Coordinates of C-alpha atoms in Angstrom, one line a residue:
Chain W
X285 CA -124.8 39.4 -156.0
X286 CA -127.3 36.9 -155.7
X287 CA -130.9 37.0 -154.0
X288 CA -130.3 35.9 -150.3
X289 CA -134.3 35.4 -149.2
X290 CA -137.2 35.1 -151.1
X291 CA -140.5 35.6 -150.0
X292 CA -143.5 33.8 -151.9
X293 CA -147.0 33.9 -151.4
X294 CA -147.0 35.3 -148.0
X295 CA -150.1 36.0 -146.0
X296 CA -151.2 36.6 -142.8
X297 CA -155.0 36.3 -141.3
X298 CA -155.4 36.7 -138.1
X299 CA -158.9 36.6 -135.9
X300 CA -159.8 39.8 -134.0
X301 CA -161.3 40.3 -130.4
X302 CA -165.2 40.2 -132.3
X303 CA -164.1 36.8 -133.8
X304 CA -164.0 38.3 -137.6
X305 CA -161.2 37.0 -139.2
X306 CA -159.0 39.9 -141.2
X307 CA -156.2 39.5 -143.5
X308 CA -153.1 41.8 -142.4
X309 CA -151.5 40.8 -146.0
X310 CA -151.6 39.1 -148.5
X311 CA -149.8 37.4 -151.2
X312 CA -146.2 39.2 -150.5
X313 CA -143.7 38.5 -152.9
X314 CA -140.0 40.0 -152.9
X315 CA -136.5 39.4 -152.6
X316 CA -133.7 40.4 -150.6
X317 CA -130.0 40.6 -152.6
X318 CA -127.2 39.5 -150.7
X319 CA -124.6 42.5 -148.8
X320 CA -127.3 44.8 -149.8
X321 CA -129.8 47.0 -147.9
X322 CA -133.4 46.5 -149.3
X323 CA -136.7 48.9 -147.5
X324 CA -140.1 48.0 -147.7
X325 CA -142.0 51.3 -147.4
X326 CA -145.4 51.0 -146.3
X327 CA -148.0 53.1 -144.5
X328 CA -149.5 52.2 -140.3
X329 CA -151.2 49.3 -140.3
X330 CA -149.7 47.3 -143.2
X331 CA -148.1 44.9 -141.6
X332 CA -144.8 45.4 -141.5
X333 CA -143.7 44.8 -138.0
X334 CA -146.1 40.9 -138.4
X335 CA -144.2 40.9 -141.8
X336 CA -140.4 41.7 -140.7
X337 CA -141.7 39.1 -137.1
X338 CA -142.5 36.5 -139.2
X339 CA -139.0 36.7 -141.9
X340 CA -137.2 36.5 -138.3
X341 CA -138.9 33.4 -137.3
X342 CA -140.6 35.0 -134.5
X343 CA -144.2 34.6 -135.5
X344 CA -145.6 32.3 -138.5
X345 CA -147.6 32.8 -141.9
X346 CA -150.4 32.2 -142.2
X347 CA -149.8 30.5 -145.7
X348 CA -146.7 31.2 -148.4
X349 CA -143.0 30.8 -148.3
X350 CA -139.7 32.0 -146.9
X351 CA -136.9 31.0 -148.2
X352 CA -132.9 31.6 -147.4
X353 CA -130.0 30.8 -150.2
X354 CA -127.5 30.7 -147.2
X355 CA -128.4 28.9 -143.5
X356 CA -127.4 31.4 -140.7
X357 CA -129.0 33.6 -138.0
X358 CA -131.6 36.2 -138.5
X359 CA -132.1 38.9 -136.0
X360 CA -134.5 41.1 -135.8
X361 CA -134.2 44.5 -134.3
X362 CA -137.4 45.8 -133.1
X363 CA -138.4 49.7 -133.5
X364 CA -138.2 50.8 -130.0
X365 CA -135.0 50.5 -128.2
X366 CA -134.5 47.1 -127.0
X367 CA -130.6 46.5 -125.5
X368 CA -131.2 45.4 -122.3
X369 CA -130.5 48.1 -119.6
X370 CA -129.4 45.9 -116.8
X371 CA -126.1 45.5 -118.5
X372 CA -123.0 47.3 -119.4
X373 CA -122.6 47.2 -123.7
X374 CA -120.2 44.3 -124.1
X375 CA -122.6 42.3 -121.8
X376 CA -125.2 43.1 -124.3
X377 CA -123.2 41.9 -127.1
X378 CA -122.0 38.6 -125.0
X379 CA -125.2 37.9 -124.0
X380 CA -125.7 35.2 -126.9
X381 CA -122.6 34.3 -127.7
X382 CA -120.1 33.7 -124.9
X383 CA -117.6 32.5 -126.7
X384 CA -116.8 35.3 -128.8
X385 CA -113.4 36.4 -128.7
X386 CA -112.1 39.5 -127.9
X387 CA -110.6 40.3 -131.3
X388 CA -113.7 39.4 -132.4
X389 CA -115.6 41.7 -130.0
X390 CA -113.5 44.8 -130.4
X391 CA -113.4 44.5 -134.2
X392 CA -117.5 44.7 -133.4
X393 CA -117.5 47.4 -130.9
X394 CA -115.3 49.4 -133.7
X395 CA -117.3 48.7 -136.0
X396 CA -120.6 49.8 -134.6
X397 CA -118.8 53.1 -132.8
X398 CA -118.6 52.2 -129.7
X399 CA -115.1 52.6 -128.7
X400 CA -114.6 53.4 -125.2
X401 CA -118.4 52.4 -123.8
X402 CA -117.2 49.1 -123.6
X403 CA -118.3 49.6 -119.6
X404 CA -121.1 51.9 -120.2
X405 CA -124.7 51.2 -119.5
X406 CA -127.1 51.8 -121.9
X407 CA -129.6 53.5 -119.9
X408 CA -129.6 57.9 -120.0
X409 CA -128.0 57.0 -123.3
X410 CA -129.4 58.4 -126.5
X411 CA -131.8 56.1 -128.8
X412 CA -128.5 56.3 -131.5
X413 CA -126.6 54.8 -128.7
X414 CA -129.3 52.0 -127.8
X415 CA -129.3 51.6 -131.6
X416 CA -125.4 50.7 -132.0
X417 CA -125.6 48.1 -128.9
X418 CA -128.1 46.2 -130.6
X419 CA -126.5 46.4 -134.3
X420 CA -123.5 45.1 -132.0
X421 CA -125.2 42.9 -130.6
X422 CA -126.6 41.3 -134.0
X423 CA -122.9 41.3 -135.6
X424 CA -121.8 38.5 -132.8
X425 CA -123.7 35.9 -134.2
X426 CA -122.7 36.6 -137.7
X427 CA -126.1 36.7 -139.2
X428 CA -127.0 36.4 -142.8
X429 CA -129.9 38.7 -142.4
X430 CA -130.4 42.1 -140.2
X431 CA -134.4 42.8 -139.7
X432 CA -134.8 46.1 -138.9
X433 CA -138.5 47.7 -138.3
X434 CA -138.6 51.4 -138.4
X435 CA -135.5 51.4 -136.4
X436 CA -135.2 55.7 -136.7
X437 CA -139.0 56.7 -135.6
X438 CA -137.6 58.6 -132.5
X439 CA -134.2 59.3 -133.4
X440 CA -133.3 63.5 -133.7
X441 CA -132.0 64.4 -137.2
X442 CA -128.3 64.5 -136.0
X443 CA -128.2 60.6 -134.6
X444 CA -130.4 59.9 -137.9
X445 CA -127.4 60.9 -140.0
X446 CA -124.9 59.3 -137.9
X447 CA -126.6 56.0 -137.6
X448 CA -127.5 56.6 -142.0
X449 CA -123.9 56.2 -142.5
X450 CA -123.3 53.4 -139.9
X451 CA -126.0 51.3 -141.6
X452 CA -124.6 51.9 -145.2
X453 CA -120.9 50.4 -144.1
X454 CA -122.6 47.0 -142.1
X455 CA -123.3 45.3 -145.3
X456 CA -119.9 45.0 -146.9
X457 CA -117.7 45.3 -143.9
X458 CA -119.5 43.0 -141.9
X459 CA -120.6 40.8 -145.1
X460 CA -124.5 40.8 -144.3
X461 CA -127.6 41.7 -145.3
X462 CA -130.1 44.5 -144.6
X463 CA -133.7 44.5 -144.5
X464 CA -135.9 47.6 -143.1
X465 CA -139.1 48.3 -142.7
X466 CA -140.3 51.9 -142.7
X467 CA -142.9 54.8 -142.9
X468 CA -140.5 56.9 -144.0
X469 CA -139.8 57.7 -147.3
X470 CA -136.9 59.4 -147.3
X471 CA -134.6 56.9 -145.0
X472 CA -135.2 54.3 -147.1
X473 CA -134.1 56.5 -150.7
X474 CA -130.6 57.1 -148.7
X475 CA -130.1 53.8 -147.2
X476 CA -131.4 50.9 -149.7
X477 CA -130.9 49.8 -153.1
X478 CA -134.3 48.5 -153.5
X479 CA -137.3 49.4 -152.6
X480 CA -140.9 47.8 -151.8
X481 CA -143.6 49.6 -151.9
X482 CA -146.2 47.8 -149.9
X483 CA -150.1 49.4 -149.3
X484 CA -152.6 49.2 -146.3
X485 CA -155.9 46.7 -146.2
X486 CA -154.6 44.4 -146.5
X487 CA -150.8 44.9 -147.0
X488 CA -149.7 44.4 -150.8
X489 CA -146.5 45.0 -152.4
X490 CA -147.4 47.2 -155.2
X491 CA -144.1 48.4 -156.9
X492 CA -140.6 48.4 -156.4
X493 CA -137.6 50.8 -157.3
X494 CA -134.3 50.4 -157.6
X495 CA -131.8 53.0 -156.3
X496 CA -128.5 53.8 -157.0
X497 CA -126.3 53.2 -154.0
X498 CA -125.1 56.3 -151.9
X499 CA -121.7 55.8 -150.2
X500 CA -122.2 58.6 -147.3
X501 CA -125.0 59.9 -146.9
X502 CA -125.6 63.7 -145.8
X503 CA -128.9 65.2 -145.2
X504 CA -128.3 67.7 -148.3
X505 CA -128.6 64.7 -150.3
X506 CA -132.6 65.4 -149.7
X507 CA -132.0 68.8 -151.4
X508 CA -130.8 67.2 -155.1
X509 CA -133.5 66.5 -157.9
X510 CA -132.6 63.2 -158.3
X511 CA -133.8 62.8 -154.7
X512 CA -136.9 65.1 -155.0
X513 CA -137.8 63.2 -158.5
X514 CA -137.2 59.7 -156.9
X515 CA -139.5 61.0 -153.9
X516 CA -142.2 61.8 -156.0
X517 CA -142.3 59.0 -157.9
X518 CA -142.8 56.5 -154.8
X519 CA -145.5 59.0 -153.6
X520 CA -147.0 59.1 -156.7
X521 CA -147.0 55.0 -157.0
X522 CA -149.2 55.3 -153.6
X523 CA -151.5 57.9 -154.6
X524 CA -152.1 56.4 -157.9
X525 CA -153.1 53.2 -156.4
X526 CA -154.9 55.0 -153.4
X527 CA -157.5 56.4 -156.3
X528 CA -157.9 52.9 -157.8
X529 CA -158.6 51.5 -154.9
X530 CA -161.3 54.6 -154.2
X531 CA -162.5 54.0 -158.0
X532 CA -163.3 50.4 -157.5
X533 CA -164.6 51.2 -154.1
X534 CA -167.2 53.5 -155.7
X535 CA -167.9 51.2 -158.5
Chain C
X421 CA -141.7 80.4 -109.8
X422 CA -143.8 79.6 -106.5
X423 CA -143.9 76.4 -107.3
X424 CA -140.4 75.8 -107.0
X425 CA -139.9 78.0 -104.1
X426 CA -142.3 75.5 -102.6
X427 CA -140.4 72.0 -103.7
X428 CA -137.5 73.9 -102.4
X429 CA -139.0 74.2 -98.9
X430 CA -139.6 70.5 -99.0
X431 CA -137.0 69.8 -99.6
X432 CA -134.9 71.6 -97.7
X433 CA -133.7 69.3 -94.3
X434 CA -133.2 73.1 -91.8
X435 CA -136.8 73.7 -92.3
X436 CA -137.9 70.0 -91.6
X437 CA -135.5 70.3 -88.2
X438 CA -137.1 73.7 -87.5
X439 CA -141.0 72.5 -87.8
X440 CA -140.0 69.3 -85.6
X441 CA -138.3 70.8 -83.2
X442 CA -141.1 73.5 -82.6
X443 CA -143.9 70.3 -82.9
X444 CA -141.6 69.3 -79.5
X445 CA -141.3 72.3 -77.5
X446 CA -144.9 73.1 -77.7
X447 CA -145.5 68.8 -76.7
X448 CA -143.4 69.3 -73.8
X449 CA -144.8 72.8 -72.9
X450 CA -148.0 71.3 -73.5
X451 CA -148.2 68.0 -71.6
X452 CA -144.9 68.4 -69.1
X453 CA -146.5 71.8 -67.5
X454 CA -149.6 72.4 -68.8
X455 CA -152.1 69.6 -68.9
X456 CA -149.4 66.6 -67.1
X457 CA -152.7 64.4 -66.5
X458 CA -154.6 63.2 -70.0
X459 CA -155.6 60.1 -71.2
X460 CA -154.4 61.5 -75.1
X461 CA -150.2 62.2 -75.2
X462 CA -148.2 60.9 -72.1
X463 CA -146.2 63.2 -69.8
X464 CA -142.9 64.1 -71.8
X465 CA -140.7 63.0 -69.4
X466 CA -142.7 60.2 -68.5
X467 CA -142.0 59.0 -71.9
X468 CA -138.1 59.5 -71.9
X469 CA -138.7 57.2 -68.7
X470 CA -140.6 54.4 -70.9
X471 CA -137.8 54.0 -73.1
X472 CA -135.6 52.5 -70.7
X473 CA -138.5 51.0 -68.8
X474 CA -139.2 49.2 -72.4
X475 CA -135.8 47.6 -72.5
X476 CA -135.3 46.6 -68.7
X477 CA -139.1 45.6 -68.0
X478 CA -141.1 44.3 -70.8
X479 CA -138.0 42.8 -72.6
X480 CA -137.8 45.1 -75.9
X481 CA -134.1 43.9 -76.6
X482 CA -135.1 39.7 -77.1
X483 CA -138.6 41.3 -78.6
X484 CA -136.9 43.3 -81.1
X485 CA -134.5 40.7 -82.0
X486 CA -137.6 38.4 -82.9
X487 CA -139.7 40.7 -84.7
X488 CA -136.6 42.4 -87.0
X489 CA -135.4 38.7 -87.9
X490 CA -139.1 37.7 -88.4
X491 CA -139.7 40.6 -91.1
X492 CA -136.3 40.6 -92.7
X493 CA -135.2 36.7 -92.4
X494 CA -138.5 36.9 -94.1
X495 CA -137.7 39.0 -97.2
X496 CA -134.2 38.1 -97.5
X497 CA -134.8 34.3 -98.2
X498 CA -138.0 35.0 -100.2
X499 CA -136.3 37.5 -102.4
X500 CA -133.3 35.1 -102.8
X501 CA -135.8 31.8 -103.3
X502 CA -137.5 34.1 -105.7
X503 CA -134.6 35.0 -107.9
X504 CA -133.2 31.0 -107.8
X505 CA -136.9 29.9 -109.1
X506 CA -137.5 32.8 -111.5
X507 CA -137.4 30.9 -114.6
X508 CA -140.1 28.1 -113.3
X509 CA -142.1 30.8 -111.4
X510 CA -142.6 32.9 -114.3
X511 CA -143.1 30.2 -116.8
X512 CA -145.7 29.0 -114.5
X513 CA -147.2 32.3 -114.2
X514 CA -147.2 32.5 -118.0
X515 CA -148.7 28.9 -118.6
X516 CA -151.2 29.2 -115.6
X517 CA -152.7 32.9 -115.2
X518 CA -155.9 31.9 -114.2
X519 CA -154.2 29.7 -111.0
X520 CA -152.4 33.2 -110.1
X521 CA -155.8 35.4 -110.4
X522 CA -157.6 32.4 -108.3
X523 CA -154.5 32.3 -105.5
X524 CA -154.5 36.7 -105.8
X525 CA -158.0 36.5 -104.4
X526 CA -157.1 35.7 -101.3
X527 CA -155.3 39.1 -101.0
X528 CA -158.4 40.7 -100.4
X529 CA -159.0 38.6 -97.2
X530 CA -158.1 40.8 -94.1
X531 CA -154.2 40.3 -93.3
X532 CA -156.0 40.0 -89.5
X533 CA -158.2 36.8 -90.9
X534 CA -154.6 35.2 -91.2
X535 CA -152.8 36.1 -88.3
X536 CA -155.7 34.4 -86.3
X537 CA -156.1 31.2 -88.4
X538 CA -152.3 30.9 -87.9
X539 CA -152.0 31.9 -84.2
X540 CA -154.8 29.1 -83.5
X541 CA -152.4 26.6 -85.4
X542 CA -149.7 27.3 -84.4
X543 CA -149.9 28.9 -81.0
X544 CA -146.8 30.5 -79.2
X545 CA -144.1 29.6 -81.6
X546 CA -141.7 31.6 -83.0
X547 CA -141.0 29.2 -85.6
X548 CA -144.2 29.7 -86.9
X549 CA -143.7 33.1 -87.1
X550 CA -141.1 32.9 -89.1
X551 CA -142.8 30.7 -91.2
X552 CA -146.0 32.6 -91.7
X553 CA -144.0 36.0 -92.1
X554 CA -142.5 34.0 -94.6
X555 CA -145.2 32.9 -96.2
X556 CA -147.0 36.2 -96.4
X557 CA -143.8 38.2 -98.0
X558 CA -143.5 35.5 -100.1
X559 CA -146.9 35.5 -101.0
X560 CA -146.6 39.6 -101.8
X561 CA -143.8 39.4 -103.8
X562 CA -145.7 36.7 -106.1
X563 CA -148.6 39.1 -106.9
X564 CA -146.0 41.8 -107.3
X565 CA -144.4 39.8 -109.9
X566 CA -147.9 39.1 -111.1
X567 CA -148.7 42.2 -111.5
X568 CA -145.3 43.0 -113.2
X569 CA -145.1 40.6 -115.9
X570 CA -147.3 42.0 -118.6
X571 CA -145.6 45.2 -118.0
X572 CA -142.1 43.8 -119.9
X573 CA -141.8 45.6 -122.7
X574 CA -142.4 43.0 -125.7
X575 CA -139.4 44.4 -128.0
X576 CA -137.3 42.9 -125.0
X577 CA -138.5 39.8 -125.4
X578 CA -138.6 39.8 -129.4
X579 CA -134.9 40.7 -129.2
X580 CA -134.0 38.1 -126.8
X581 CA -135.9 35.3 -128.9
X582 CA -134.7 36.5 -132.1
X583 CA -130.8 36.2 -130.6
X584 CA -131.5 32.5 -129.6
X585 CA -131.7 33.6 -125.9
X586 CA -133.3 29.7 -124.6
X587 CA -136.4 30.4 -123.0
X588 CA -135.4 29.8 -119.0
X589 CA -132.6 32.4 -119.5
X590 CA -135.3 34.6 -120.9
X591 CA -137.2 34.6 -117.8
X592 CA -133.9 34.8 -115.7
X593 CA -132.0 37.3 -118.2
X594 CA -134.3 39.3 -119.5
X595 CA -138.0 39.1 -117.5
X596 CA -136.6 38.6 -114.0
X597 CA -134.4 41.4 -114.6
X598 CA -136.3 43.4 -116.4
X599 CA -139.3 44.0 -113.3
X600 CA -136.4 44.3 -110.7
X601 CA -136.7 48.2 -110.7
X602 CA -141.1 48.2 -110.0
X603 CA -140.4 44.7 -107.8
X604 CA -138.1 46.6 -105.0
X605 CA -140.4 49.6 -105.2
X606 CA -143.1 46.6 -104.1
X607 CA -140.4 45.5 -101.6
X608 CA -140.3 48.6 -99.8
X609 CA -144.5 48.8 -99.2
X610 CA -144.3 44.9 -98.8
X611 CA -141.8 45.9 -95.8
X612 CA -144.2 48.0 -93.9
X613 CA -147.4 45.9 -94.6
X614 CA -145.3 42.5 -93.7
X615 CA -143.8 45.1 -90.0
X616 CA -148.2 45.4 -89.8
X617 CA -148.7 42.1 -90.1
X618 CA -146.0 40.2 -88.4
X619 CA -147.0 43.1 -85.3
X620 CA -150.5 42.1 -85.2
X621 CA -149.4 37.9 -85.1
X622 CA -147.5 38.7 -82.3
X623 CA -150.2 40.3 -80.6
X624 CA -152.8 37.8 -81.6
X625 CA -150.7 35.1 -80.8
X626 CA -148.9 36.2 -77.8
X627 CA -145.3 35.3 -79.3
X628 CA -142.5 37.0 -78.2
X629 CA -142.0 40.4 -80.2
X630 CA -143.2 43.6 -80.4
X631 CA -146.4 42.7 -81.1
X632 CA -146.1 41.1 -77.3
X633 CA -144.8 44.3 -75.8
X634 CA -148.0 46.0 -76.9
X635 CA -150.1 44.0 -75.7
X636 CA -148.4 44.1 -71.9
X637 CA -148.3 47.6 -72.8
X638 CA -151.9 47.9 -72.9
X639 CA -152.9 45.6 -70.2
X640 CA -150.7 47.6 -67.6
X641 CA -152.3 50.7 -69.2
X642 CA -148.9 52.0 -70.0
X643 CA -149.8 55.0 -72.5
X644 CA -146.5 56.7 -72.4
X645 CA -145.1 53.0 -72.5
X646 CA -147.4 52.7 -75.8
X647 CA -145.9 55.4 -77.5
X648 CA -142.6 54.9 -76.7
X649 CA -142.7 51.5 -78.3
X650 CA -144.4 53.1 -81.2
X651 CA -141.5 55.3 -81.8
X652 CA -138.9 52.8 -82.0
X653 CA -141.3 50.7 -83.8
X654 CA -141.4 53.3 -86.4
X655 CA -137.7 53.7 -86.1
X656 CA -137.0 50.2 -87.3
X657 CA -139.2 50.3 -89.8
X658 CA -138.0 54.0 -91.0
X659 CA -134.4 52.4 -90.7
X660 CA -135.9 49.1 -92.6
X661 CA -136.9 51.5 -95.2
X662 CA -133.4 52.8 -95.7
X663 CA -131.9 49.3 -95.9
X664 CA -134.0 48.2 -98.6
X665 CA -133.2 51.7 -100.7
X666 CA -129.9 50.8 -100.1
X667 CA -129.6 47.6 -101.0
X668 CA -131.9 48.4 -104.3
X669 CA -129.1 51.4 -105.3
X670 CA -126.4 48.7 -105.0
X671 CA -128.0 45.7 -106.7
X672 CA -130.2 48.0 -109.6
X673 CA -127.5 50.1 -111.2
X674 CA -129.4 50.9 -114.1
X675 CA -132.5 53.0 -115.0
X676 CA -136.0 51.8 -116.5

């Protein structure tokens, strides 16, 4: 499969309330592969909500590049739950794109789980729930790119899993592409086949792995070595570079 | 444990009944038989008189009619202006905050200050009561929404953008919608401060309303008269109340 986005150069300086002007990132390089789900890890305060704002169009670089192999919608999908209460799920999903048809819209509705909430309003619902309406929601305009930003931070380990296993299936049923930005380690070794590692002050992609692709994911999954070895590899990577950074601080 | 034994007595509608009905059998043992000649509560039966004397000598029937069409003519087309404009009135408030936090001054003028500037304009119209009650709820519910805007949570408004959602169905699908839940709890104190206001114009002013009945009221030195129009005063306005809960169960179906 071939590279859907690239990302070149990218920074972002913004000026704070005291007038000093500080640089969020810097220089971020990476690439997304098509039908694929790639993760940027990072820590608080990389970045990586401006980051994942400004690959969705919704806020601009300060200098650098994005660029798409394929023209088509991006959607982002913010971290806290953002389908719009005052209506029912497929008026969620409608809301952009009228003229969807129904085939169109079941096939959707299946796809994300939610058979039989057609009706249903998404308030008193669980954050999993919330979740699938706006995946749903994202599927009717056929987008080329899915922007997630730490999309499980509230979720209980039970929807986690569920949603884990929806996310895996989007890419090659739905013939998109998946990019997430996390704190969490472990979510993105079971959902992505590549992974960014990207530090704090300012944000920096340091390294990237590549992992093998798990069809269904189940929690035991965290209890093989090939998980607990990948793990402490990535939080090696950051520690390493953590003491650099203290080293050259020093110096 | 005593905590909830003590919501539970709130709650509970027999005890409420019980502690009113006592508050009325020590009034009327009170005032009826007891002290019948004060200048603080009226003879209870006295006041059961003033509640017809209301209708069939100062009028309360053609008052009422004025002052419950002032206050909810009022809301009703403001709301529904309000909800027709929402795009441009929230783009405005978005492009011109500092207009909004010059015009929100003039909340802290006394609602009084008003009803006199208006009455000496306009005096003994009706029409201009509707207007000014019209003017005031309208100028409520535009700090309310004021007030409400930077509360929209911001991920509803990335999502919207990021699906394409053009910017005037933004403010009509997604902002509008999104304060109705804290703008109808507004409604319902805008209701009883609008009932206060349009009152005191009518007393100012000496249009036809209740505002008018209070003030023949007092000029007769009708006490008993004076608190039987304050009880069906407060009986609209209770009733008003209800109405707007109502109508915000039937039109908000969903939860914040």
């Amino acid at each position: 499969m071939e590279d859907i986005l690239q990302v070149k150069d990218l920074s972002r300086i913004y000026t704070d309330e005291v007038g000093f002007k500080i640089k969020l990132f810097n220089k971020i390089n990476f690439t997304v592969e098509q039908e694929k789900i790639t993760s940027i890890i990072a820590p608080k305060g990389a970045g990586k909500s401006s980051l994942m704002k400004i690959i969705s169009g919704l806020d601009h670089p300060t200098e650098g590049e994005i660029n798409f192999k394929q023209k088509g919608n991006v959607i982002f999908i913010p971290s806290k739950p953002s389908s719009f209460p005052w209506y029912n799920v497929t008026e969620n999903i409608k809301i952009t794109s009228n003229e969807i048809d129904d085939t169109r819209l079941t096939e959707i509705i299946n796809s994300v789980g939610l058979e039989g909430y057609e009706d249903h309003m998404p308030d008193n619902r669980s954050l999993g729930f919330r979740f699938r309406i706006s995946l749903a929601r994202a599927l009717a305009l056929n987008p080329v790119l899915i922007v997630l930003d730490e999309p499980f931070t509230e979720m209980d380990p039970v929807t986690k899993e569920e949603i884990y296993n929806l996310l895996l299936s989007i890419p090659s049923k739905e013939k998109t592409t998946i990019l997430m930005a996390t704190t969490n380690i472990s979510e993105a070794i079971l959902l992505s086949e590549k992974i960014y590692l990207m530090k704090k002050s300012p944000g920096e992609i340091i390294d990237s792995i590549d992992i093998e692709f798990y069809e269904e994911v189940d929690l035991k999954l965290m209890d093989s070595q090939k998980y607990v070895e990948l793990r402490r590899t990535i939080e090696e990577k950051f520690k390493h570079h953590h003491s650099q950074k203290l080293f050259n601080f020093s110096i | 444990m005593n905590e909830l034994k003590i919501f539970e007595t709130r709650g509970s509608i027999k005890s409420k009944v019980t502690f009113l009905a006592v508050i009325i059998i020590v009034y009327v043992l009170l005032f009826e038989f007891i002290l019948p000649i004060n200048k603080v509560l009226p003879k209870p039966s006295l006041l059961l008189e003033s509640f017809i004397s209301l209708f069939s000598d100062y009028g309360l029937l053609s008052a009422s009619a004025i002052s419950t069409s002032a206050v909810y003519l009022s809301i009703f087309v403001s709301y529904i202006l309000f909800s027709i404009v929402a795009p441009l009135k929230i783009s405005f408030y978005y492009k011109f905050p500092f207009f909004i936090s010059i015009v929100g001054m003039f909340r802290f003028f006394p609602a009084f200050f008003y009803a006199v500037i208006f009455a000496f304009w306009f005096p003994f119209s009706v029409t201009a009561e509707f207007v000014y009650a019209f003017i005031a709820v309208s100028f409520m519910i535009g700090i309310s929404l004021f007030n409400e805007l930077p509360k929209v949570k911001p991920e509803y408004i990335d999502a919207a953008r990021s699906l394409k959602i053009k910017e005037t169905q933004i403010y009509s699908k997604i902002i509008w919608k999104s304060i109705q839940l804290e703008l109808f709890s507004s409604l319902r104190q805008i209701h009883i401060y609008l009932w206060a206001i349009v009152l005191l114009y009518e007393f100012i002013g000496e249009t036809d309303g209740f505002g008018n009945v209070y003030r023949d009221a007092l000029s007769f030195n009708d006490l008993s008269g004076l608190f039987a129009l304050a009880i069906i005063t407060g009986l609209f306005i209770w009733l008003g109340d209800v109405l707007i809960n109502y109508f915000k169960g039937k039109i908000i179906n969903w939860e914040s």
